[in-house]
Coordinates of C-alpha atoms (C1' of nucleotides) in Angstrom, one line a residue:
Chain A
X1207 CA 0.0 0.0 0.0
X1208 CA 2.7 2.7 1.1
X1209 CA 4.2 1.6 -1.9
X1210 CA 2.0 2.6 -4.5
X1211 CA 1.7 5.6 -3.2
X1212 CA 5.1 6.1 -3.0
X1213 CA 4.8 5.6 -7.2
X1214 CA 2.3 7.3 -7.4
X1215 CA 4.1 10.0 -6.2
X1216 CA 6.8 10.0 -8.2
X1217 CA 5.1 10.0 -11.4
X1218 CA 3.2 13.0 -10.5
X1219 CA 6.6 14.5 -10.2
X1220 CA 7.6 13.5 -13.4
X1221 CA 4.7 14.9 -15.0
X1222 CA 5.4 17.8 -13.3
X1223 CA 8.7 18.4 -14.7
X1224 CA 7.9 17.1 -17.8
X1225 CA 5.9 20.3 -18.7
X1226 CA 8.3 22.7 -18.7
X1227 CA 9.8 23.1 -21.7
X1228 CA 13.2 22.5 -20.6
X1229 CA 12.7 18.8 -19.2
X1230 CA 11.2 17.8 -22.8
X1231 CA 14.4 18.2 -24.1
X1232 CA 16.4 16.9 -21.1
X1233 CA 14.9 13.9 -20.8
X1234 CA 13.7 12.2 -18.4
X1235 CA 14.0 7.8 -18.0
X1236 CA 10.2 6.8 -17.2
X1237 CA 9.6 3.7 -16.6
X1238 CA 6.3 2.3 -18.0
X1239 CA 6.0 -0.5 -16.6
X1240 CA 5.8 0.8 -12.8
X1241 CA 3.2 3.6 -13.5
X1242 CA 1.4 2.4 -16.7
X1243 CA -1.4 1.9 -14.6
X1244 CA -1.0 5.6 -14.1
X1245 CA -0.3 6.4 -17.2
X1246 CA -3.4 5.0 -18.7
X1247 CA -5.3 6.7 -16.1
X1248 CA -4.1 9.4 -16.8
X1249 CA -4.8 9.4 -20.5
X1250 CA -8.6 8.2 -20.1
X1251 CA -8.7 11.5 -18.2
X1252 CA -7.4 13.6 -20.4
X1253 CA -9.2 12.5 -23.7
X1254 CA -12.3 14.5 -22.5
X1255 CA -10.3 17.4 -23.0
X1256 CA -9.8 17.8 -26.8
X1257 CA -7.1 20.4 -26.3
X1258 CA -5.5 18.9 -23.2
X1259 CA -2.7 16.8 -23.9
X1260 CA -1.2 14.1 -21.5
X1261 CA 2.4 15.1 -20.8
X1262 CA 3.2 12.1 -19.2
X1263 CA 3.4 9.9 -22.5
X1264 CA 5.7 12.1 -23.7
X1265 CA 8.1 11.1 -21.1
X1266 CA 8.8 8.0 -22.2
X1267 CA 9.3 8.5 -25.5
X1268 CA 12.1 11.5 -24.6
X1269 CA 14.3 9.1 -23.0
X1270 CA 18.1 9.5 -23.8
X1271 CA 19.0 10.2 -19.9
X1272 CA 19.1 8.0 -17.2
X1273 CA 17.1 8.3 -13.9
X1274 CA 19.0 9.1 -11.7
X1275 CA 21.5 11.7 -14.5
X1276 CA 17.9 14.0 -14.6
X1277 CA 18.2 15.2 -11.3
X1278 CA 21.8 16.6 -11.4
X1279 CA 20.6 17.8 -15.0
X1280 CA 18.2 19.4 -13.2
X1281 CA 20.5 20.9 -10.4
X1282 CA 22.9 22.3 -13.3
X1283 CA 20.4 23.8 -15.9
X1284 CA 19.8 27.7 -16.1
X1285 CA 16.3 27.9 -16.3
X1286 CA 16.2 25.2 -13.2
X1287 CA 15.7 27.1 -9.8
X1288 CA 12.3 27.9 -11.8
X1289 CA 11.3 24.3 -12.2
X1290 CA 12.4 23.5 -9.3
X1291 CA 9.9 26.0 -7.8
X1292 CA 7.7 25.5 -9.5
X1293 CA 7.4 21.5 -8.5
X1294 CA 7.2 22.5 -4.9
X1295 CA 4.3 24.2 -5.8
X1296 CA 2.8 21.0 -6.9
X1297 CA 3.9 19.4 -3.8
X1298 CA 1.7 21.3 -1.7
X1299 CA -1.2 21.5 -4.0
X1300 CA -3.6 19.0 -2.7
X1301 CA -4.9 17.3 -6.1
X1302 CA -1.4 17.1 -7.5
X1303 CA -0.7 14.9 -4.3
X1304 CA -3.9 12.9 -5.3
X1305 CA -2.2 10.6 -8.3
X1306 CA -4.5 8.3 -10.2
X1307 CA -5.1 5.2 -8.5
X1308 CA -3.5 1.9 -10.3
X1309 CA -6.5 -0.8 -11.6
X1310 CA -7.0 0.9 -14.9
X1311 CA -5.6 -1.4 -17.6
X1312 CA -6.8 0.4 -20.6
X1313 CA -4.4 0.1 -23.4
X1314 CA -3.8 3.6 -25.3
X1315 CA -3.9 4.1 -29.1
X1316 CA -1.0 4.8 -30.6
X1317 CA -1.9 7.3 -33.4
X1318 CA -3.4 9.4 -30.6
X1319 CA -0.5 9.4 -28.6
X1320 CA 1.9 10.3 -31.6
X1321 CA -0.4 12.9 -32.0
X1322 CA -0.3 14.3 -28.3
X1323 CA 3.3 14.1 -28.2
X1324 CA 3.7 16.1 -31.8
X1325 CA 1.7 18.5 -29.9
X1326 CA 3.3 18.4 -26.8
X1327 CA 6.7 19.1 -28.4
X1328 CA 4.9 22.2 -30.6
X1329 CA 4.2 23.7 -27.3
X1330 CA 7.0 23.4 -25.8
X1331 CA 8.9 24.9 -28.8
X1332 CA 6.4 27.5 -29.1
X1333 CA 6.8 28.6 -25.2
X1334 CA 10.2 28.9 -26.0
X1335 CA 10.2 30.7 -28.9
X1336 CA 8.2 33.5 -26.8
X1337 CA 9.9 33.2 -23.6
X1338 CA 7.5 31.6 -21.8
X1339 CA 8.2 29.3 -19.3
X1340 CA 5.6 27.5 -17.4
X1341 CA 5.5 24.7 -14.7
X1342 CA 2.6 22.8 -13.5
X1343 CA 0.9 20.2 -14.4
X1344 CA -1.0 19.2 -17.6
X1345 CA -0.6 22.8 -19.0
X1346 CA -2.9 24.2 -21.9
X1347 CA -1.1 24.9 -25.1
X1348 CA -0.2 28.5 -25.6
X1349 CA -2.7 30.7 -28.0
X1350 CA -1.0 30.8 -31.9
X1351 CA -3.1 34.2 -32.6
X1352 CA -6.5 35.6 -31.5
X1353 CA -8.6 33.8 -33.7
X1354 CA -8.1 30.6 -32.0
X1355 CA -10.1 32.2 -29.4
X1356 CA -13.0 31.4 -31.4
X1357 CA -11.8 28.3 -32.7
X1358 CA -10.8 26.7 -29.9
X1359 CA -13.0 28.3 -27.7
X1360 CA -16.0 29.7 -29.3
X1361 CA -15.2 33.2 -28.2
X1362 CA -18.0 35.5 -29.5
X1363 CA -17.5 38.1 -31.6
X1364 CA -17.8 40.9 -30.3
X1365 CA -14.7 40.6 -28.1
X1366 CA -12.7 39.9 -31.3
X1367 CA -13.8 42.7 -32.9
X1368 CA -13.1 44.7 -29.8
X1369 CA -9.6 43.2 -29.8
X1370 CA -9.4 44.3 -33.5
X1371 CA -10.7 47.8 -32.7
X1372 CA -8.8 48.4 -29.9
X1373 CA -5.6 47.2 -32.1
X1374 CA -4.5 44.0 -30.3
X1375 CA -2.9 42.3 -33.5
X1376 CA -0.7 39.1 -31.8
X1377 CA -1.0 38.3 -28.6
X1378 CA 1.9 39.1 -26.2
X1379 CA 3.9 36.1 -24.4
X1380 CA 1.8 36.4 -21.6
X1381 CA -1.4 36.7 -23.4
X1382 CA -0.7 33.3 -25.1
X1383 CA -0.1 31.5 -22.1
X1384 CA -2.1 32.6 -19.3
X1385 CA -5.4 33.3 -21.4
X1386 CA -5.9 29.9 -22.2
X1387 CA -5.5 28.5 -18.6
X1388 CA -7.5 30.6 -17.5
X1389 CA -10.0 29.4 -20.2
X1390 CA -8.8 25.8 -18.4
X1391 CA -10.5 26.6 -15.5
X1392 CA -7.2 26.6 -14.1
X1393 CA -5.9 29.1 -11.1
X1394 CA -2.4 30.7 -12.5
X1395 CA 0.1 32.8 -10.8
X1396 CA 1.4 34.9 -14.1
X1397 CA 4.6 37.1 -14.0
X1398 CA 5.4 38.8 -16.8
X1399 CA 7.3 42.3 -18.0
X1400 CA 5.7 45.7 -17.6
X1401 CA 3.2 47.1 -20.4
X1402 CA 3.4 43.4 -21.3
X1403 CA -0.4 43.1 -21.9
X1404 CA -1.2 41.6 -18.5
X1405 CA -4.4 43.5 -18.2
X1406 CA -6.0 41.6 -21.3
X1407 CA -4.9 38.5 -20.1
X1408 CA -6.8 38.6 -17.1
X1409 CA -10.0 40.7 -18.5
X1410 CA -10.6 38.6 -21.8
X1411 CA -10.8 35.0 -20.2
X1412 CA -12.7 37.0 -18.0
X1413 CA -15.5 38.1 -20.2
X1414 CA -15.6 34.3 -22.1
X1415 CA -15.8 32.7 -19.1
X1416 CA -18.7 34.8 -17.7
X1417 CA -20.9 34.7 -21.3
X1418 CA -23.6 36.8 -20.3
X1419 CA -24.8 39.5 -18.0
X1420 CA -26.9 37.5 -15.4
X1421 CA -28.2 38.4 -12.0
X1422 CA -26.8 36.1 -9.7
X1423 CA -25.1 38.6 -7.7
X1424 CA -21.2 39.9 -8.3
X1425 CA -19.4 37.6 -10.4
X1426 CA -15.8 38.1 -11.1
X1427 CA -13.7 40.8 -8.9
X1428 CA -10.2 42.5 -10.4
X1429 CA -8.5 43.8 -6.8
X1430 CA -5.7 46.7 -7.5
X1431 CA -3.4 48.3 -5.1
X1432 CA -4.5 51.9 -6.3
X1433 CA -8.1 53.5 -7.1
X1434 CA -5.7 55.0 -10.3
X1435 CA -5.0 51.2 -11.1
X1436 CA -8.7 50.6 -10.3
X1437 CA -9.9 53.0 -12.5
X1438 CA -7.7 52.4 -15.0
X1439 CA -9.0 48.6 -15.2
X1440 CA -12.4 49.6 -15.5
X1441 CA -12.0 51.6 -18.4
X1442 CA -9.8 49.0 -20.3
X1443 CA -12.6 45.9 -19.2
X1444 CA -15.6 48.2 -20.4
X1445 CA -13.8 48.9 -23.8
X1446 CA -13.1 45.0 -23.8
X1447 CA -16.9 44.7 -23.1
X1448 CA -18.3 46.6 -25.7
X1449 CA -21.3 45.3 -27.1
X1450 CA -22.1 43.2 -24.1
X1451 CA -24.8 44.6 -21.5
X1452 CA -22.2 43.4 -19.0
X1453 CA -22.6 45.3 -15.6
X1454 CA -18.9 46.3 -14.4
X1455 CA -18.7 48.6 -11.6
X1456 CA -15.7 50.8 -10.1
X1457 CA -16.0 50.6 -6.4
X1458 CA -16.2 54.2 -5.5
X1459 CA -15.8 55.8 -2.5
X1460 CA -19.5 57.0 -3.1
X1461 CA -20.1 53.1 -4.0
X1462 CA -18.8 51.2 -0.8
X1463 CA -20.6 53.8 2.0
X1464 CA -24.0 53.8 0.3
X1465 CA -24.3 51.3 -2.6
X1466 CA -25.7 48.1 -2.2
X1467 CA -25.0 45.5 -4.6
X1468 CA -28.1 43.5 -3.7
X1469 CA -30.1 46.2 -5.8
X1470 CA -27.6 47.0 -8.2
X1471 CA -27.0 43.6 -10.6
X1472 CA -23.2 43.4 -11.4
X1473 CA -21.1 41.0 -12.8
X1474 CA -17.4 42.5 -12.8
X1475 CA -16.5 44.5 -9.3
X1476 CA -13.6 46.2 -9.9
X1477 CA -11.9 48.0 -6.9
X1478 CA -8.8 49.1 -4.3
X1479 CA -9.1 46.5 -0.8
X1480 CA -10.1 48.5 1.7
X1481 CA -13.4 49.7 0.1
X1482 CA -14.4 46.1 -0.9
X1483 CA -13.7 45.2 2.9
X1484 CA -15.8 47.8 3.9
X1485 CA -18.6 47.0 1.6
X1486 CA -18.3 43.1 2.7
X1487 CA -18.4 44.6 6.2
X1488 CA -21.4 46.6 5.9
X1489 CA -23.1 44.1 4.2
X1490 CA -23.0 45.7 1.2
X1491 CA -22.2 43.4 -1.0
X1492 CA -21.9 39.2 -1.1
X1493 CA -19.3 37.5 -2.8
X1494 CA -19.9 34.3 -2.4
X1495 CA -21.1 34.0 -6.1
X1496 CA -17.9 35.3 -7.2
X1497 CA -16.1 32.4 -10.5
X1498 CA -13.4 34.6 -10.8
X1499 CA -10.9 36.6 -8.5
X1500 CA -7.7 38.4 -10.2
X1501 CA -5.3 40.0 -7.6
X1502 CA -3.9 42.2 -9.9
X1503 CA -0.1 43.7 -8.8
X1504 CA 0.1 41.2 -6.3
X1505 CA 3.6 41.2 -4.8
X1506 CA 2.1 45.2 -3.7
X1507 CA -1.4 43.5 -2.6
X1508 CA 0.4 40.2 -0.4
X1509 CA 2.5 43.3 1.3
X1510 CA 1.5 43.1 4.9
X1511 CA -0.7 46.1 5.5
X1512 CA -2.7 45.1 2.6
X1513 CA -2.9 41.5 3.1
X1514 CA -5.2 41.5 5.9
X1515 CA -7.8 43.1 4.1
X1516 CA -6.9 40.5 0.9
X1517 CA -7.5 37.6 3.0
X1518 CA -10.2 39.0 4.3
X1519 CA -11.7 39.3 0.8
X1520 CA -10.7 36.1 -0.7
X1521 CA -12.4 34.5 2.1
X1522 CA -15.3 36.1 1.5
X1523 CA -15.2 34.7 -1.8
X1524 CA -16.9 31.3 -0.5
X1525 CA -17.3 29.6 -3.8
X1526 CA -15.3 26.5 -4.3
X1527 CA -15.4 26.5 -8.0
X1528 CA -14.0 30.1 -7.8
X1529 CA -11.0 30.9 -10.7
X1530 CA -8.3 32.7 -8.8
X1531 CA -5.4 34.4 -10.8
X1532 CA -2.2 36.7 -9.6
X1533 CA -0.2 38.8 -11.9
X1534 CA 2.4 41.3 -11.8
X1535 CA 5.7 42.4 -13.2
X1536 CA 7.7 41.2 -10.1
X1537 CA 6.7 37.9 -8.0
X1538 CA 9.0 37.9 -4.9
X1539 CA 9.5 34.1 -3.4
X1540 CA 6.9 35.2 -0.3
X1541 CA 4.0 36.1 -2.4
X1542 CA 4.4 32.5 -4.2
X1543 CA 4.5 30.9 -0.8
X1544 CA 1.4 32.6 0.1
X1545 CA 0.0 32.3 -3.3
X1546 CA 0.6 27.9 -2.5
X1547 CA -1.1 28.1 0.6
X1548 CA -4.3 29.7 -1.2
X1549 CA -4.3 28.1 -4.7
X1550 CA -4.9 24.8 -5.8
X1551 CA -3.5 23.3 -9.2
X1552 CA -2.0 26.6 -10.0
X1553 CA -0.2 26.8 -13.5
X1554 CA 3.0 29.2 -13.4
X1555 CA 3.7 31.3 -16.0
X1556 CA 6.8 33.4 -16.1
X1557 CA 7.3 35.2 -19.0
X1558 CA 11.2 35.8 -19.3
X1559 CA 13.1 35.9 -16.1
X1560 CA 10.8 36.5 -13.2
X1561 CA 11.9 39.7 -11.5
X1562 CA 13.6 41.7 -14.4
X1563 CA 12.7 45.7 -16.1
X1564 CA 11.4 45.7 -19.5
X1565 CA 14.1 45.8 -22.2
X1566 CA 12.9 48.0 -24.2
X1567 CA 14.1 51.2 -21.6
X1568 CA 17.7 52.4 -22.1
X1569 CA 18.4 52.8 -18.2
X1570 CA 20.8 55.2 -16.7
X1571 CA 22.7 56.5 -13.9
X1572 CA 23.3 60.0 -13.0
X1573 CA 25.6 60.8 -10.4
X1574 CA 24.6 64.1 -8.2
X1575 CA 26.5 64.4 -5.6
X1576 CA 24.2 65.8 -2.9
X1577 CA 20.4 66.1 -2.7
X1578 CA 21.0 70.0 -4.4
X1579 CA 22.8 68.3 -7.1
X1580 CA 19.8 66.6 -8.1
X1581 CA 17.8 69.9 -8.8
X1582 CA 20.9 71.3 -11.3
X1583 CA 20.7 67.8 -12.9
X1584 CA 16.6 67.6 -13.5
X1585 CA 17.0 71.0 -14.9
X1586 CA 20.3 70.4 -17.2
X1587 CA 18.5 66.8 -18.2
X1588 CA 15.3 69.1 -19.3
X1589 CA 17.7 71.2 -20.6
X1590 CA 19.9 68.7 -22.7
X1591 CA 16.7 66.2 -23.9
X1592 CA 12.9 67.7 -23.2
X1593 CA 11.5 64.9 -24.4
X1594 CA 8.2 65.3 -22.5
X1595 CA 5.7 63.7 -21.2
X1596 CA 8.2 63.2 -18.4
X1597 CA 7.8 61.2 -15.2
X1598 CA 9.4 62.0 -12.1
X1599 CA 9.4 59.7 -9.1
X1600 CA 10.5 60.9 -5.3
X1601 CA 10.6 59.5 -2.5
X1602 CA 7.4 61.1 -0.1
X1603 CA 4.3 63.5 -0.7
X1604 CA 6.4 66.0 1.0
X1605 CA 9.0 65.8 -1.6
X1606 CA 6.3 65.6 -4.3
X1607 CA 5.2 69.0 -3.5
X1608 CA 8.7 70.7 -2.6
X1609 CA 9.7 69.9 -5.8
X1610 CA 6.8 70.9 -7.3
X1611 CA 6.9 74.1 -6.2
X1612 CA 10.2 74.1 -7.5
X1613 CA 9.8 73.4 -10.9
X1614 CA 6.5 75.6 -11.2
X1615 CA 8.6 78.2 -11.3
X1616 CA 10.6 76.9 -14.4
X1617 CA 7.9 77.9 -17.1
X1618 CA 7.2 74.2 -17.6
X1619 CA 4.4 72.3 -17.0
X1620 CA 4.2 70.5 -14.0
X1621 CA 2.4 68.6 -11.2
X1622 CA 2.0 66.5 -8.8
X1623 CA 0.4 63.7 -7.6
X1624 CA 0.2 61.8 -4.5
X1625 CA -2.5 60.4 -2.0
X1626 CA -2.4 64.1 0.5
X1627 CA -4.1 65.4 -2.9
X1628 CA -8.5 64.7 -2.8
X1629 CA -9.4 62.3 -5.2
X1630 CA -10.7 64.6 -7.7
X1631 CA -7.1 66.3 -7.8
X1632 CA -5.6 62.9 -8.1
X1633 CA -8.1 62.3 -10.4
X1634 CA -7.0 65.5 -12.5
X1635 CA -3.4 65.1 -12.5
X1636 CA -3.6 61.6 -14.2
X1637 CA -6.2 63.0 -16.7
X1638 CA -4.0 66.1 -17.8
X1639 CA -0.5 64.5 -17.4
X1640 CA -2.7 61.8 -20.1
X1641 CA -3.8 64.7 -21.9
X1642 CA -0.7 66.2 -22.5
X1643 CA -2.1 69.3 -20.4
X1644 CA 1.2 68.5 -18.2
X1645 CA 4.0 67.9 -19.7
X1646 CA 6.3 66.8 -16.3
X1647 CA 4.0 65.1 -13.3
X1648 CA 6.0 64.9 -10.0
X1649 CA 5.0 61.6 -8.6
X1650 CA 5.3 59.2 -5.3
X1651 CA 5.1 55.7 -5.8
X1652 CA 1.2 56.3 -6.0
X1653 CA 1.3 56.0 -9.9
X1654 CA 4.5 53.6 -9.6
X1655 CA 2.3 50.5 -10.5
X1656 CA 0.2 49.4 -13.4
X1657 CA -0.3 52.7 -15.0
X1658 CA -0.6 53.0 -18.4
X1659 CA 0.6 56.6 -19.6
X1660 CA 0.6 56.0 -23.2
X1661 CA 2.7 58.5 -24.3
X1662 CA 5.9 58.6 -21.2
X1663 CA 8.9 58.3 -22.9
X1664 CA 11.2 59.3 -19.8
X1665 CA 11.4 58.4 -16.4
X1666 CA 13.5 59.9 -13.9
X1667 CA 14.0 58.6 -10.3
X1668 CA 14.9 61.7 -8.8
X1669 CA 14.8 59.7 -5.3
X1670 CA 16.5 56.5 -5.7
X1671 CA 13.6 53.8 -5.3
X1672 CA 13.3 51.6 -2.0
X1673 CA 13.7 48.3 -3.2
X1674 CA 14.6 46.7 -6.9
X1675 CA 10.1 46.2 -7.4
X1676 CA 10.0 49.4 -6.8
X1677 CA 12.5 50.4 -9.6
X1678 CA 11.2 47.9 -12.3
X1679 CA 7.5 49.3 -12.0
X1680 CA 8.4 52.8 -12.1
X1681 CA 10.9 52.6 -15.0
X1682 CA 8.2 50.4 -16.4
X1683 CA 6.0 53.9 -16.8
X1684 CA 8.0 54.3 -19.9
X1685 CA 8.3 52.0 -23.0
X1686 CA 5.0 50.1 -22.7
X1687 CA 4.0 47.9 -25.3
X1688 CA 7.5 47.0 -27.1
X1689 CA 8.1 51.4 -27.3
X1690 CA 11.2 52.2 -26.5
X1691 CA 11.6 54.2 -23.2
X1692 CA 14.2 56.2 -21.1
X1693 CA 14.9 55.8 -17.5
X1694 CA 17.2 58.3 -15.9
X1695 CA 17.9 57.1 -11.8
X1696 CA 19.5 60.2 -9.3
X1697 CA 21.8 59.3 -7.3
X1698 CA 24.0 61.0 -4.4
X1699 CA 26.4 59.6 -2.1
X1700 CA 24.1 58.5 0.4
X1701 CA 22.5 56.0 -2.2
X1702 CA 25.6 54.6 -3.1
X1703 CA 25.8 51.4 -1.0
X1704 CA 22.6 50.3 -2.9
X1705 CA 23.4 51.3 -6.4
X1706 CA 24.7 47.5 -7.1
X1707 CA 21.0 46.1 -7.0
X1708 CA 20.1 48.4 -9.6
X1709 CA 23.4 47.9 -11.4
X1710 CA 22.3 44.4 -11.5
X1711 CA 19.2 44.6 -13.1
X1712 CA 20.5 47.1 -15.5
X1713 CA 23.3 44.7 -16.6
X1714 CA 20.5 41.9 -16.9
X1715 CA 17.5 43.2 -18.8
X1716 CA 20.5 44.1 -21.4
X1717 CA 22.1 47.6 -20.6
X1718 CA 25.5 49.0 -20.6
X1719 CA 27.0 49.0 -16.7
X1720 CA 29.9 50.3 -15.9
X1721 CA 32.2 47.8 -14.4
X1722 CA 33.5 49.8 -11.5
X1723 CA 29.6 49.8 -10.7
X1724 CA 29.6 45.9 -10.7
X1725 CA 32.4 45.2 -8.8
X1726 CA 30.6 47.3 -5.4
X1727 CA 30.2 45.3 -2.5
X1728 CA 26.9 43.4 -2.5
X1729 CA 24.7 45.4 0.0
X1730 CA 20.5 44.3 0.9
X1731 CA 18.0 47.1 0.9
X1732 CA 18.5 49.0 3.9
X1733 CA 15.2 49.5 5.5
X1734 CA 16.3 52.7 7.0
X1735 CA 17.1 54.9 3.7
X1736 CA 19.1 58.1 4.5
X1737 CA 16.9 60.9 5.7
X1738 CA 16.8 63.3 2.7
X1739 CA 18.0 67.1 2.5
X1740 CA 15.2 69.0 1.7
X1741 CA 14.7 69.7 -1.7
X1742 CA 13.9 73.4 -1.6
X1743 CA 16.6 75.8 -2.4
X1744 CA 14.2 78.9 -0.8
X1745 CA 16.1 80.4 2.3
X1746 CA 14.5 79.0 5.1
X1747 CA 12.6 81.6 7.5
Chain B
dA653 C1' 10.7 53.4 6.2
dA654 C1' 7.3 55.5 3.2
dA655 C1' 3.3 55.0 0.5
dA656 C1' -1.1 53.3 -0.1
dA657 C1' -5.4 51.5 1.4
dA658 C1' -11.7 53.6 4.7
dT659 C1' -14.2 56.8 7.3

DNA sequence: AAAAAAT
């Protein structure tokens, strides 16, 4: 008895591994004879699904390495640590420790198994192609084009007409691979570059997998870190909607004191944690109808502080059937441990490396000196290059509006934006700075995350960011959607023992570092960043 | 450590 399920076991593993892209061509030794009982299993159960194909034949018939040679294969490989990770995940889920039980004897055809392998190996050279790497188990073939939305989905038409309107030629990497598990019914952690297209990748499985406005109560909730995210979201889901009386609602302010969802029929909730606790709080609104929950920005949402409320919401979210998705540029190792405690049967997708800025931004260093340094340089860089609209990051809203009082005097112009400001201001400032009304918008990590200002071609960090995430969503302002982009980083001698982090990522999303800057010590993120001079060059009173 | 997230 211990025995079989010791087997049984292992060939989960394997299947495991044997859907990453790398491990088809590794090989792995499978021995058929042990787990055919498996095996067959495993197959019956996955000919209901036309699209679905069993990874685990393929095992056997990639086979060149022995058993025991695929782990220290596995130890040595680059892309690795990833599937390493990404088994562990499978370890804890519960249903990927269930393993089909021995007894079936079915014997498989062959044709169709050619078949699924052809297929298998398609996938797994397509995934690489595009830099996609998944693990888990039994993972849906990545999406050649949009039209096989309809094919093999039956998407309706009106969302591929949207897609067409709204310009969405080819789908990005991500869109490929996380649409279609979603469309799997499966739960997915996603990571993938900014202005990468993660927000149709979550909205459009979205709308296919709810068909139709009904009136069962709220149906699928989008949760951002921001209400500038949030509102962002609802605008890009409603022009994704377009031509479907869907009912998709920004939770306002207004919204979580006085609305209650009981009256109002909505399918898509879209809103920041705090209000959606309140709402659940005041009995406001009941989620226990809710297919679909995307934790958009996660790493920013699993941050303690916000977490709380986040638990508090997915609880709330009582349906066992629910479809539960995280994405976001970064995906630190403690949201993924947190993300395995909550999901079952998750599929990974990672597109590149995980962790890494866009490559499409030329990134640079500018040294300073001290914190008045920094005003001479913004003005000589607006000066040398006005390539506006410009985004400036500091550090706090006092040094959001310091500076802005600073540069208002410049003849440029400038804002601000920041959460001292009333939501209508806020509101504002992201409207004109999208307008081109403002041509430089002074900004605190408020706007850091998620937001799409078309046009940015330049970001400067005129504070040097808190942690690497921080940096790679706030250069990831600029060069959205394969643009190119420019990110200029400020720093003074207080900021030098943490340069090297950023160094690092420079050097691996592909630009020029100087090598003095690569040989500094290695130093962590302090959590106590120098106390700033103040930015103001007024004499004090 | 700051910012954001409710009133």
């Amino acid at each position: 008895m211990g025995a079989k399920k010791k087997q049984g076991r292992q060939a989960c593993c394997l299947q495991t591994m044997a859907n990453d892209s790398s491990f088809l061509f590794s090989g792995i030794r499978f021995d058929r004879k042990r787990f055919g009982g498996d095996i067959a299993k495993f197959e019956k159960k996955e000919s209901d699904h036309a699209l679905n194909v069993s990874s685990l034949i393929e095992v056997e018939e990639v086979e060149p390495v022995g058993g025991k040679a695929s782990a220290k294969k596995r130890k040595r490989k680059g892309t690795v640590s990833e599937t390493v990770d990404g088994f562990n995940v499978f370890k804890k889920s519960k249903s990927a420790e269930r393993p089909p039980k021995d007894g079936d004897k079915s014997v498989i055809e062959p044709v169709l198994k050619k078949e699924q392998n052809r297929q298998l190996e398609r996938d797994a050279l397509f995934r690489k192609k595009h830099n996609i790497h998944v693990s888990g188990y039994n993972v849906p073939s990545p999406l050649q084009n949009f039209n096989e939305l309809s094919s093999r989905y039956k998407c309706e038409k009106y969302l591929l007409r949207n897609l067409v309107e709204l310009g969405f030629r080819e789908p990005t990497p991500i869109q490929r691979q996380a649409i279609p598990v979603l469309l799997h019914d499966r739960e997915c952690f996603a990571c993938a570059p900014t202005g990468s297209g993660k927000t149709l990748a979550f909205v459009c499985p979205m709308l296919m997998k709810l068909k139709d406005p009904s009136k069962n109560g709220v149906r699928a909730v989008v949760l951002c870190p921001t209400r500038e995210l949030s509102s962002q979201t609802y605008r890009e889901c409603k022009k994704m909607a377009k031509g479907k009386k869907f009912r998709i609602k920004l939770m306002t302010k207004e919204l979580s004191r006085t609305g209650d969802f009981s009256k109002f029929p909505c399918d898509i909730l879209i809103s920041t944690p705090l209000r959606l606790r309140l709402a659940i709080k005041r009995k406001k609104v009941d989620l226990s109808r809710v297919e679909y929950l995307v934790l958009d920005e996660s790493d920013k949402l699993f941050e303690l502080g916000l977490f709380k409320q986040i638990d508090s919401i997915i609880k709330a979210c009582s349906n066992p059937s629910i479809i539960r998705s995280l994405f976001s540029a970064t995906l630190p190792d403690f949201v993924e441990d947190r993300a395995r405690e909550l999901m079952h049967d998750a599929v990974r997708v990672i597109v590149g490396r995980k962790n890494m800025a866009s490559e499409t931004i030329k990134q640079k260093l500018v040294f300073t000196g001290s914190e008045e340094g920094k005003l001479i340089a913004i003005r000589q860089s607006f000066a040398e290059s006005w390539n506006p609209p410009v985004l400036v990051f500091v550090q706090s809203k006092e040094r959001a509006k310091e500076l802005h009082g600073e540069l208002a005097y410049d003849n440029i112009r400038v804002d601000a934006i920041h959460s001292d400001l009333s939501q209508k201001e806020r509101e504002d400032a992201v409207d004109n700075f999208r307008a081109g009304k403002t041509w430089v918008l002074i900004a605190t990590d408020v706007v850091a995350r998620g937001m799409d200002f078309k046009g940015v071609k330049c970001v400067i960090n005129y504070d040097f960011p808190d942690s690497a995430s921080a940096y790679i969503h706030r250069i990831g302002r600029s060069g959205r959607a394969g643009r190119a982009g420019e990110a200029i980083t400020f720093y003074s001698e207080d900021d030098i023992p943490f340069l090297r982090n950023i160094a690092n990522l420079m050097a691996a999303s592909g630009c020029e570092v100087p090598s003095w800057l690569m040989e500094l010590p290695k130093k962590k993120w302090k959590k106590h960043r120098p106390k700033r001079d103040s930015i103001s060059t007024k004499p004090k009173e």
